[in-house]
Coordinates of C-alpha atoms and ligand atoms in Angstrom, one line a residue:
M1140 CA 104.3 83.3 105.3
H1141 CA 106.0 83.4 108.8
L1142 CA 103.8 81.3 110.9
S1143 CA 106.3 81.6 113.7
W1144 CA 105.4 85.3 113.7
L1145 CA 101.9 85.2 112.4
L1146 CA 100.4 82.5 114.6
R1147 CA 101.6 84.4 117.7
H1148 CA 100.0 82.9 120.7
A1149 CA 96.8 81.1 120.3
I1150 CA 94.3 81.1 117.4
Y1151 CA 91.4 83.4 116.8
P1152 CA 88.9 82.7 115.4
I1153 CA 89.9 79.1 115.1
K1154 CA 90.9 76.6 117.8
M1155 CA 94.3 75.0 117.9
T1156 CA 93.8 71.4 117.0
N1157 CA 96.9 70.0 118.6
T1158 CA 99.6 71.1 121.1
K1159 CA 102.5 71.1 118.6
T1160 CA 104.1 74.4 117.8
Y1161 CA 103.4 76.0 114.5
N1162 CA 106.9 77.4 114.3
N1163 CA 107.9 75.9 111.0
L1164 CA 111.6 76.6 111.7
N1165 CA 111.6 73.9 114.4
H1166 CA 111.1 70.9 112.1
T1167 CA 114.3 71.1 110.1
E1168 CA 115.1 67.4 110.3
S1169 CA 111.9 66.1 108.9
V1170 CA 111.2 69.0 106.6
P1171 CA 111.3 68.3 102.8
H1172 CA 114.0 70.2 101.0
E1173 CA 111.6 72.6 99.2
V1174 CA 110.0 73.6 102.6
A1175 CA 113.5 74.0 104.2
E1176 CA 114.6 76.2 101.3
F1177 CA 111.4 78.3 101.7
N1178 CA 112.0 78.8 105.4
K1179 CA 115.6 79.8 104.7
I1180 CA 114.5 82.4 102.1
L1181 CA 112.0 83.9 104.6
Q1182 CA 114.7 84.0 107.3
N1183 CA 117.1 85.8 105.0
L1184 CA 114.4 88.3 104.0
D1185 CA 114.2 89.6 107.6
K1186 CA 118.0 90.2 107.6
L1187 CA 117.9 92.6 104.6
N1188 CA 118.1 96.4 105.0
F1189 CA 119.8 96.1 108.4
K1190 CA 121.4 99.6 108.2
Q1191 CA 118.1 101.2 107.2
K1192 CA 116.4 99.4 110.1
E1193 CA 118.9 100.7 112.6
R1194 CA 118.5 104.3 111.2
H1195 CA 114.7 103.9 111.4
K1196 CA 114.8 102.8 115.1
K1197 CA 117.2 105.6 116.0
R1198 CA 114.5 108.0 114.8
G1199 CA 112.3 106.6 117.5
K1200 CA 110.1 104.7 115.0
L1201 CA 108.9 101.1 115.4
L1202 CA 109.6 98.7 112.6
T1203 CA 106.7 97.7 110.4
K1204 CA 106.2 94.2 112.0
E1205 CA 106.5 95.7 115.5
R1206 CA 103.7 98.2 114.6
I1207 CA 101.5 95.3 113.4
D1208 CA 102.2 93.2 116.4
L1209 CA 101.0 96.0 118.7
L1210 CA 98.0 96.8 116.5
V1211 CA 96.4 93.4 116.5
D1212 CA 94.7 91.7 119.5
S1213 CA 97.1 89.6 121.5
H1214 CA 96.5 85.9 121.2
T1215 CA 95.5 86.3 117.6
P1216 CA 97.2 85.3 114.4
F1217 CA 98.3 87.6 111.6
I1218 CA 98.2 86.0 108.1
E1219 CA 100.9 87.8 106.1
L1220 CA 100.2 87.8 102.4
S1221 CA 102.8 87.7 99.6
A1222 CA 105.9 88.0 101.8
L1223 CA 108.0 87.2 98.7
A1224 CA 106.5 89.8 96.4
A1225 CA 109.3 91.3 94.2
Y1226 CA 111.6 88.5 95.3
G1227 CA 114.5 88.1 92.8
Q1228 CA 113.7 91.4 91.1
Y1229 CA 115.2 94.9 91.4
K1230 CA 118.5 93.3 92.6
D1231 CA 116.5 92.3 95.7
S1232 CA 116.3 95.9 96.9
F1233 CA 112.6 95.7 97.5
P1234 CA 112.1 92.9 100.1
S1235 CA 108.3 92.0 100.3
A1236 CA 107.9 94.8 97.7
G1237 CA 108.4 97.4 100.5
I1238 CA 104.9 96.8 102.0
I1239 CA 103.5 94.3 104.5
T1240 CA 99.9 93.3 104.0
G1241 CA 97.9 90.7 105.9
I1242 CA 94.8 89.7 107.8
G1243 CA 94.6 90.3 111.6
V1244 CA 92.1 90.9 114.3
I1245 CA 91.7 94.3 116.0
E1246 CA 89.2 94.6 118.9
G1247 CA 87.6 91.4 117.6
R1248 CA 87.1 92.7 114.1
E1249 CA 88.8 90.9 111.2
T1250 CA 90.9 93.5 109.4
M1251 CA 93.2 94.0 106.5
I1252 CA 96.4 95.7 107.5
I1253 CA 98.4 97.5 104.8
A1254 CA 101.7 98.8 106.1
N1255 CA 104.5 100.6 104.3
D1256 CA 108.1 99.5 105.1
A1257 CA 110.0 102.8 105.2
T1258 CA 113.3 100.9 105.5
T1259 CA 112.8 99.7 101.9
K1260 CA 113.7 102.7 99.6
G1261 CA 111.7 105.1 101.8
G1262 CA 108.6 102.9 101.5
T1263 CA 108.2 103.8 97.9
Y1264 CA 106.0 101.9 95.4
V1265 CA 107.1 99.8 92.4
K1266 CA 104.7 97.7 90.3
E1267 CA 104.6 94.8 92.8
T1268 CA 104.0 97.2 95.7
I1269 CA 100.9 98.5 93.9
K1270 CA 99.7 95.0 93.0
K1271 CA 100.1 93.9 96.6
H1272 CA 98.3 96.9 98.0
L1273 CA 95.5 96.5 95.5
R1274 CA 95.1 92.8 96.1
A1275 CA 94.9 93.4 99.8
Q1276 CA 92.1 95.9 99.2
E1277 CA 90.4 93.4 97.0
I1278 CA 90.5 90.7 99.7
A1279 CA 89.2 93.4 102.2
S1280 CA 86.4 94.3 99.9
E1281 CA 85.3 90.7 99.1
N1282 CA 85.4 89.6 102.8
N1283 CA 84.2 92.8 104.5
L1284 CA 87.5 93.4 106.3
A1285 CA 88.1 96.9 107.8
C1286 CA 91.2 98.5 106.4
V1287 CA 94.0 100.0 108.4
Y1288 CA 96.8 101.8 106.5
L1289 CA 100.1 102.3 108.3
V1290 CA 101.5 105.0 106.1
D1291 CA 105.2 105.7 105.9
S1292 CA 106.0 106.1 102.3
G1293 CA 107.7 108.5 99.8
G1294 CA 105.0 107.6 97.2
I1295 CA 106.0 106.4 93.8
F1296 CA 109.5 105.0 93.2
L1297 CA 110.3 107.7 90.6
P1298 CA 112.5 105.6 88.2
E1299 CA 109.6 103.2 87.9
Q1300 CA 106.9 105.8 87.5
A1301 CA 105.7 104.6 84.1
N1302 CA 104.9 101.2 85.6
V1303 CA 103.2 102.6 88.7
F1304 CA 101.4 105.8 87.9
P1305 CA 99.1 105.9 84.9
D1306 CA 97.2 102.7 84.3
K1307 CA 93.8 101.5 85.6
D1308 CA 95.3 99.2 88.2
D1309 CA 98.1 101.6 89.3
F1310 CA 98.5 104.0 92.1
G1311 CA 95.2 105.9 91.6
R1312 CA 93.2 102.7 92.1
I1313 CA 94.2 102.7 95.8
F1314 CA 92.1 105.9 96.3
Y1315 CA 89.3 104.7 94.1
N1316 CA 89.1 101.5 96.2
Q1317 CA 89.1 103.5 99.5
A1318 CA 86.2 105.6 98.4
R1319 CA 84.2 102.5 97.1
M1320 CA 84.9 100.5 100.3
S1321 CA 83.9 103.4 102.5
A1322 CA 80.7 103.7 100.5
A1323 CA 80.1 100.0 101.1
G1324 CA 80.4 100.5 104.8
I1325 CA 84.0 99.0 105.1
P1326 CA 85.9 101.2 107.5
Q1327 CA 89.0 103.0 106.2
I1328 CA 91.5 104.1 108.9
S1329 CA 95.0 105.6 108.4
I1330 CA 97.9 106.1 110.8
V1331 CA 100.5 108.4 109.3
M1332 CA 103.7 107.3 110.9
G1333 CA 106.2 108.9 108.5
S1334 CA 106.2 110.5 105.1
C1335 CA 103.0 110.7 103.0
T1336 CA 103.9 112.6 99.9
A1337 CA 102.2 113.6 96.7
G1338 CA 99.6 111.0 95.5
G1339 CA 100.3 109.1 98.8
A1340 CA 98.7 112.1 100.7
Y1341 CA 95.4 110.8 99.4
I1342 CA 95.6 107.7 101.5
P1343 CA 95.0 109.5 104.8
A1344 CA 92.9 112.2 103.0
M1345 CA 90.5 109.5 101.7
S1346 CA 90.3 107.7 105.0
E1347 CA 87.4 108.0 107.3
E1348 CA 89.5 108.6 110.4
T1349 CA 93.2 109.5 110.3
I1350 CA 95.8 109.6 113.1
I1351 CA 99.1 111.3 112.7
V1352 CA 102.3 111.1 114.8
K1353 CA 103.6 114.4 116.1
N1354 CA 107.0 115.5 114.7
Q1355 CA 107.2 112.4 112.6
G1356 CA 104.3 112.0 110.2
T1357 CA 103.9 114.5 107.3
I1358 CA 101.3 114.8 104.7
F1359 CA 101.7 117.1 101.7
L1360 CA 101.1 117.1 97.9
G1361 CA 104.6 118.6 97.3
G1362 CA 107.5 118.4 99.7
P1363 CA 109.7 121.4 100.7
P1364 CA 112.1 121.0 97.7
L1365 CA 109.2 121.0 95.3
V1366 CA 107.7 124.0 97.0
K1367 CA 111.0 125.9 96.9
A1368 CA 111.4 125.1 93.2
A1369 CA 107.8 125.9 92.3
T1370 CA 107.2 129.1 94.4
G1371 CA 110.5 130.0 96.0
E1372 CA 109.0 129.5 99.5
D1373 CA 111.3 128.2 102.2
V1374 CA 109.4 125.9 104.5
T1375 CA 110.1 123.0 106.8
A1376 CA 108.4 119.6 106.3
E1377 CA 106.8 120.0 109.8
E1378 CA 105.4 123.5 108.9
L1379 CA 104.2 122.2 105.5
G1380 CA 102.5 119.0 106.5
G1381 CA 103.2 118.1 110.1
G1382 CA 100.7 116.6 112.6
K1383 CA 100.0 119.7 114.6
M1384 CA 99.1 121.7 111.5
H1385 CA 96.9 119.0 110.0
T1386 CA 95.0 118.3 113.2
S1387 CA 94.5 121.9 114.1
Q1388 CA 94.3 123.8 110.9
S1389 CA 93.8 121.9 107.7
G1390 CA 91.7 119.0 109.1
V1391 CA 93.5 116.5 106.9
A1392 CA 94.1 114.4 110.0
D1393 CA 91.9 114.0 113.1
H1394 CA 94.0 112.7 115.9
L1395 CA 97.5 113.8 117.0
A1396 CA 99.6 111.1 118.6
D1397 CA 102.8 111.5 120.6
D1398 CA 104.5 108.5 119.0
D1399 CA 103.9 105.2 117.3
H1400 CA 102.7 103.4 120.4
H1401 CA 100.2 106.2 121.1
A1402 CA 99.0 106.2 117.5
I1403 CA 98.3 102.5 117.6
E1404 CA 96.4 102.9 120.9
I1405 CA 94.2 105.6 119.3
C1406 CA 93.5 103.3 116.3
R1407 CA 92.6 100.4 118.6
D1408 CA 90.2 102.8 120.4
I1409 CA 88.6 103.8 117.1
F1410 CA 87.9 100.1 116.5
K1411 CA 85.8 99.9 119.7
S1412 CA 83.2 101.9 117.8
L1413 CA 83.2 99.9 114.6
P1414 CA 80.4 97.4 114.1
I1415 CA 81.5 93.7 113.7
P1416 CA 79.9 92.2 110.5
E1417 CA 77.3 89.6 110.8
K1418 CA 78.2 86.1 109.6
E1419 CA 76.7 84.1 106.7
N1420 CA 74.8 81.0 107.5
F1421 CA 77.2 78.5 106.1
L1422 CA 76.8 75.0 107.4
K1423 CA 78.8 74.4 110.5
E1424 CA 79.4 71.8 113.1
E1425 CA 81.7 71.5 116.1
A1426 CA 85.4 71.8 115.1
K1427 CA 87.4 68.6 115.6
P1428 CA 91.1 68.0 115.1
T1429 CA 92.4 66.0 112.2
G1430 CA 94.2 63.5 114.4
F1431 CA 97.5 64.3 112.7
A1432 CA 100.4 66.7 113.6
P1433 CA 100.4 69.5 111.0
E1434 CA 103.8 68.5 109.7
D1435 CA 102.7 65.0 109.0
I1436 CA 101.3 66.4 105.8
Y1437 CA 104.8 66.6 104.4
E1438 CA 104.6 62.9 103.7
E1439 CA 101.8 63.6 101.2
I1440 CA 103.5 66.5 99.2
P1441 CA 103.4 65.5 95.5
S1442 CA 106.8 65.3 94.0
A1443 CA 107.5 66.0 90.4
G1444 CA 108.5 63.0 88.2
H1445 CA 107.2 60.4 90.8
Q1446 CA 104.2 58.3 90.6
Q1447 CA 101.0 60.2 91.5
K1448 CA 100.3 60.0 95.2
D1449 CA 96.7 59.4 96.2
V1450 CA 95.4 62.9 97.0
R1451 CA 92.8 61.4 99.4
K1452 CA 95.5 60.8 101.9
L1453 CA 96.5 64.5 101.7
I1454 CA 92.9 65.6 102.1
Q1455 CA 92.7 63.7 105.4
H1456 CA 95.4 66.0 106.8
L1457 CA 93.2 69.0 106.3
T1458 CA 89.8 67.8 107.4
D1459 CA 88.2 67.3 110.9
E1460 CA 88.8 63.8 112.1
A1461 CA 90.4 63.1 108.8
K1462 CA 86.9 62.5 107.4
F1463 CA 86.0 62.9 103.7
S1464 CA 82.7 61.8 102.2
E1465 CA 83.5 61.2 98.6
F1466 CA 81.1 62.1 95.7
K1467 CA 81.1 59.9 92.6
A1468 CA 84.2 58.1 93.8
D1469 CA 84.3 55.6 90.9
Y1470 CA 83.5 58.0 88.1
G1471 CA 86.0 60.4 86.5
S1472 CA 88.4 59.3 89.3
T1473 CA 91.3 61.6 88.2
L1474 CA 89.3 64.4 90.0
V1475 CA 88.5 63.6 93.6
T1476 CA 85.4 65.4 94.9
G1477 CA 83.6 65.3 98.2
Y1478 CA 82.4 66.9 101.4
A1479 CA 84.3 67.5 104.7
S1480 CA 84.6 69.9 107.5
I1481 CA 87.6 72.1 108.1
N1482 CA 87.7 73.4 111.6
G1483 CA 83.9 73.0 111.8
N1484 CA 83.2 74.7 108.5
K1485 CA 81.5 72.4 106.0
V1486 CA 83.2 72.6 102.6
G1487 CA 83.3 70.9 99.2
I1488 CA 86.8 69.7 98.1
L1489 CA 88.0 69.3 94.6
A1490 CA 91.4 67.7 94.2
N1491 CA 93.4 66.5 91.2
N1492 CA 94.4 62.8 91.2
G1493 CA 95.7 62.7 87.6
I1494 CA 95.0 64.3 84.2
L1495 CA 91.5 65.7 83.6
F1496 CA 89.4 63.6 81.2
S1497 CA 86.0 64.4 80.0
E1498 CA 84.3 62.4 82.8
S1499 CA 86.4 64.2 85.5
A1500 CA 85.6 67.6 84.0
Q1501 CA 81.9 66.8 83.9
K1502 CA 82.0 65.5 87.5
G1503 CA 83.8 68.7 88.5
A1504 CA 81.1 70.8 86.8
H1505 CA 78.4 68.7 88.6
F1506 CA 80.1 69.1 92.0
I1507 CA 80.6 72.9 91.7
Q1508 CA 76.9 73.2 91.0
L1509 CA 76.1 71.1 94.0
C1510 CA 78.3 73.2 96.3
N1511 CA 76.6 76.4 95.0
N1512 CA 73.2 74.8 95.4
R1513 CA 74.0 73.9 99.0
N1514 CA 75.9 77.1 99.8
L1515 CA 79.1 75.2 100.6
P1516 CA 82.5 77.1 100.2
M1517 CA 84.9 75.1 98.0
I1518 CA 88.5 74.2 98.4
F1519 CA 90.6 73.4 95.2
L1520 CA 93.7 71.4 95.6
Q1521 CA 95.5 72.0 92.4
N1522 CA 98.0 69.5 91.0
I1523 CA 97.2 69.3 87.3
A1524 CA 99.2 68.4 84.2
G1525 CA 96.3 69.6 82.1
F1526 CA 93.3 68.2 80.2
M1527 CA 93.9 65.0 78.2
V1528 CA 95.0 65.6 74.6
G1529 CA 94.8 63.4 71.5
K1530 CA 92.6 62.4 68.7
A1531 CA 90.2 60.2 70.6
Y1532 CA 89.7 62.8 73.3
E1533 CA 89.1 65.7 71.0
K1534 CA 86.6 63.6 69.1
Q1535 CA 84.8 62.9 72.4
G1536 CA 84.6 66.7 72.9
I1537 CA 87.0 67.2 75.8
A1538 CA 87.1 71.0 75.0
K1539 CA 83.4 71.3 75.6
D1540 CA 83.6 69.2 78.8
G1541 CA 86.4 71.3 80.2
A1542 CA 84.4 74.4 79.3
K1543 CA 81.5 73.1 81.4
M1544 CA 83.7 73.0 84.5
V1545 CA 85.2 76.4 83.7
N1546 CA 81.8 77.8 83.1
A1547 CA 80.4 76.3 86.4
L1548 CA 83.3 77.9 88.3
A1549 CA 83.1 81.3 86.6
N1550 CA 79.5 81.6 87.6
S1551 CA 79.9 80.2 91.0
K1552 CA 78.5 82.3 93.9
V1553 CA 80.1 80.5 96.9
P1554 CA 83.6 81.6 98.1
F1555 CA 86.4 79.3 97.2
F1556 CA 90.1 78.8 98.0
T1557 CA 92.8 77.4 95.9
I1558 CA 96.0 75.7 97.1
M1559 CA 98.7 75.0 94.5
I1560 CA 99.9 71.7 95.9
G1561 CA 101.9 70.6 92.8
G1562 CA 101.9 71.4 89.1
S1563 CA 99.6 73.9 87.5
Y1564 CA 99.7 73.5 83.7
G1565 CA 97.4 74.7 80.9
A1566 CA 93.7 75.0 81.1
G1567 CA 93.6 72.8 84.1
N1568 CA 94.7 75.9 86.0
Y1569 CA 91.5 77.6 85.0
A1570 CA 89.1 74.8 85.8
M1571 CA 90.8 74.2 89.2
G1572 CA 90.3 77.7 90.6
G1573 CA 93.2 79.6 89.0
R1574 CA 93.8 83.3 89.7
A1575 CA 91.6 84.4 86.8
F1576 CA 88.5 82.9 88.4
G1577 CA 88.7 84.9 91.6
P1578 CA 89.5 82.6 94.6
R1579 CA 89.2 84.4 97.9
L1580 CA 92.8 83.3 98.6
L1581 CA 95.3 81.5 96.3
L1582 CA 98.3 80.0 98.1
S1583 CA 101.2 78.0 96.8
W1584 CA 103.2 75.2 98.3
P1585 CA 107.0 75.6 97.9
N1586 CA 107.1 72.5 95.7
S1587 CA 104.5 73.9 93.2
S1588 CA 105.1 75.0 89.6
I1589 CA 103.0 77.0 87.2
S1590 CA 103.2 77.5 83.4
V1591 CA 101.1 77.1 80.3
M1592 CA 102.8 73.6 79.8
G1593 CA 105.7 71.7 81.2
P1594 CA 109.2 72.8 80.2
Q1595 CA 110.0 69.7 78.1
Q1596 CA 106.6 69.8 76.3
A1597 CA 107.2 73.5 75.5
A1598 CA 110.7 72.7 74.1
D1599 CA 109.3 69.9 72.0
V1600 CA 106.3 71.9 70.7
L1601 CA 108.5 74.9 69.7
A1602 CA 111.0 72.5 68.0
T1603 CA 108.2 70.9 66.0
V1604 CA 106.9 74.4 65.0
K1605 CA 110.4 75.4 63.8
I1606 CA 111.0 72.1 61.9
D1607 CA 107.6 72.5 60.1
Q1608 CA 108.3 76.2 59.4
A1609 CA 111.7 75.3 57.9
K1610 CA 110.2 72.6 55.7
S1611 CA 107.5 74.9 54.4
L1612 CA 110.3 77.4 53.4
G1613 CA 112.3 74.6 51.8
T1614 CA 115.2 74.9 54.4
E1615 CA 116.5 72.8 57.2
I1616 CA 117.4 73.4 60.9
S1617 CA 120.6 71.6 62.1
E1618 CA 120.4 69.2 65.0
E1619 CA 122.7 71.5 67.0
E1620 CA 120.5 74.5 66.4
L1621 CA 117.5 72.5 67.4
E1622 CA 119.1 71.2 70.5
N1623 CA 120.2 74.7 71.6
M1624 CA 116.7 76.1 71.0
K1625 CA 115.2 73.2 73.1
Q1626 CA 117.6 73.8 75.9
Q1627 CA 116.9 77.5 76.0
T1628 CA 113.1 77.1 75.9
K1629 CA 113.3 74.4 78.7
A1630 CA 115.5 76.6 80.9
G1631 CA 113.3 79.6 80.4
F1632 CA 110.2 77.6 81.3
E1633 CA 111.8 76.0 84.3
K1634 CA 112.8 79.4 85.6
E1635 CA 109.4 80.9 85.0
A1636 CA 107.5 77.9 86.4
S1637 CA 109.1 78.3 89.9
P1638 CA 106.7 79.3 92.7
Y1639 CA 109.2 82.0 93.6
Y1640 CA 108.9 83.5 90.1
A1641 CA 105.1 83.3 90.5
T1642 CA 104.8 84.8 94.0
S1643 CA 107.3 87.6 93.2
R1644 CA 104.8 88.7 90.5
L1645 CA 101.8 88.3 92.7
W1646 CA 100.3 85.4 90.8
D1647 CA 99.3 84.1 94.2
D1648 CA 98.7 85.5 97.7
G1649 CA 101.9 83.9 99.0
I1650 CA 103.8 80.7 99.4
I1651 CA 102.9 78.8 102.5
D1652 CA 104.5 76.0 104.5
P1653 CA 102.2 73.0 103.7
A1654 CA 102.0 72.3 107.5
N1655 CA 100.0 75.6 107.9
T1656 CA 97.5 74.9 105.1
R1657 CA 94.6 73.9 107.5
T1658 CA 95.1 76.8 109.7
I1659 CA 95.2 79.3 106.9
L1660 CA 92.1 77.8 105.2
S1661 CA 90.3 78.0 108.6
I1662 CA 91.0 81.7 108.8
G1663 CA 90.0 82.1 105.1
L1664 CA 86.7 80.3 105.8
S1665 CA 86.1 82.6 108.7
I1666 CA 86.6 85.9 106.9
A1667 CA 84.6 84.6 103.9
Q1668 CA 81.6 84.4 106.2
N1669 CA 81.5 88.2 106.9
K1670 CA 78.3 89.5 105.4
Q1671 CA 78.5 92.6 103.3
N1672 CA 76.9 95.7 104.8
N1673 CA 73.9 97.5 103.5
S1674 CA 75.8 100.2 101.8
S1675 CA 75.1 103.9 101.4
S1676 CA 75.9 105.4 98.0
Y1677 CA 78.8 107.5 99.1
G1678 CA 81.9 107.0 101.2
I1679 CA 82.7 109.4 104.1
F1680 CA 83.9 112.8 102.9
R1681 CA 86.7 114.4 105.0
M1682 CA 85.5 117.9 106.1
Ligands
COA2279 N1 111.7 107.6 94.3 C1 112.8 106.9 94.2 N2 113.6 106.7 95.3 C2 113.3 107.2 96.4 C3 112.2 108.1 96.6 C4 111.3 108.2 95.4 N3 110.2 108.9 95.5 N4 112.1 108.5 97.8 C5 113.1 107.9 98.5 N5 113.9 107.2 97.6 C6 115.1 106.4 97.9 C7 116.3 107.2 98.2 O1 117.0 107.6 97.0 C8 117.1 106.3 99.0 O2 117.7 105.3 98.2 P1 119.0 104.5 98.6 O3 118.7 103.6 99.7 O4 119.3 103.7 97.3 O5 120.0 105.5 98.9 C9 116.0 105.5 99.9 O6 114.8 105.7 99.1 C10 115.8 106.1 101.2 O7 115.6 107.5 101.1 P2 116.2 108.6 102.2 O8 115.8 109.9 101.8 O9 117.6 108.3 102.5 O10 115.3 108.1 103.5 P3 114.6 109.0 104.6 O11 113.9 108.0 105.5 O12 115.5 110.0 105.2 O13 113.4 109.7 103.8 C11 111.5 110.0 102.3 C12 112.4 109.1 103.1 C13 110.5 109.2 101.5 C14 110.8 110.9 103.3 C15 112.4 110.9 101.4 O14 113.3 110.1 100.7 C16 111.6 111.7 100.4 O15 111.1 112.8 100.7 N6 111.5 111.2 99.1 C17 110.8 112.0 98.1 C18 109.4 111.8 98.2 C19 108.7 112.4 97.0 O16 108.8 113.5 96.7 N7 107.8 111.5 96.4 C20 107.0 111.9 95.3 C21 106.6 110.7 94.6 S1 105.1 110.9 93.7

């Protein structure tokens, strides 16, 4: 996430808690190497597709981020999600998976912006583009965020069609979500700023209001080459699906804009007529600063292979006045639980401080129920090697105690947020607010790692399985064979446990600079308070 870009001027709806800049690129001397590497990767991302960007600008079009900058209210942040989607895949030809999604504020209303990047393979969709688009819609739906689609896309990336077109959570789900959100009173607005072909044509067609840019935006089910092949008709793109035709004849779009700037102005104008959702009555108090500079949190980043740092110190960097009222401090102490305020929002915090034992899992289940009972949003700080294993612990019933925590979380009604601050291994991932349990946002630190077990453990487990298998067949595995197998397993697990591997596949909502954790949680807590509307049973039909 580029905070240099996304926290643009001041902070809405949260207050800046200190006068230090949030530009994470300024702290290179004190920055841990994982954070420095992350910043470098983000910087390099922006340099990709240089030629395509030049061509795009020559056509009189604004770049995707320029469009977003103009669309959101000045002096407000924009939280970019999953900037490194598709990273390291497709020979890196799909930076950010060709789409920018994120949370911004337009005319005072918290909004999800979903913007195609036409400079990445014509803004076409691969599997990760779809996942990112759908996840953005899911966040919008859960938090009652209006949706704006900045459409500039050739639709499906045809060589990948089998991974993008047919399944439940594929391209079609975008339109399904639009209809369902519209029915739930969540506004759906499109600006067509370029191509909008085939299935993609349904994005503006399913929107409640659509703006199209003159001589630039086109909407059609089949482009001129397809029409020629199918019917023999010669037609230009503008005649077939241009803005003038759609706003005066077909009615597929409602507003004709002269250029990108004008289209964005019209969109902002539409927002003046959108109601702003009421807020939930979560417990609040006056926001207070932590007392630390944001980058002081670097000191508390857990590092693999070192002695466990006390997570209570880390928590202080996130909470108002560094205060934290601990619950059951001396019981099940490998899980730290307690109450605090983040930017004035009362929350319950659950943070790992070692392996989960039966007592820690029971305490976790108890605390999750308390937060639900008191309507407190929860923050999970996940750094978990897993649940304790071994004869004594199985005998004690650790599986059923872990299940209590998992059960409490699965049936939890309050919003919760998960930050991967370190390792995320095994069933600990589930109990601590993993992806499968529906956190409102799940964000990873650049030092984090995620896999079913650690690389060394996986290599040892597989080796034991192979030795036992050979024994049962009356054969033997050589030491060399075994060592090779172990090395391969370890290397595979290390690669797949990387946060970059995870974020590339949308297992999270993005990697963040730890120094920005409090700010992003504050924004998350704000959107989570948007009440759902009293919905009608149908979305708006375009007439
Ligand atoms: N599938 C796969 N690749 C596509 C594509 C698609 N649907 N649409 C565009 N591309 C690729 C091009 O091959 C080119 O790749 P390259 O950079 O490796 O050379 C890149 O995207 C840019 O395309 P280009 O045509 O040069 O850009 P443009 O800005 O002039 O036009 C489009 C962009 C999207 C308007 C145009 O490419 C187009 O009409 N594509 C076909 C759209 C379509 O019929 N989609 C149906 C999908 S269901």
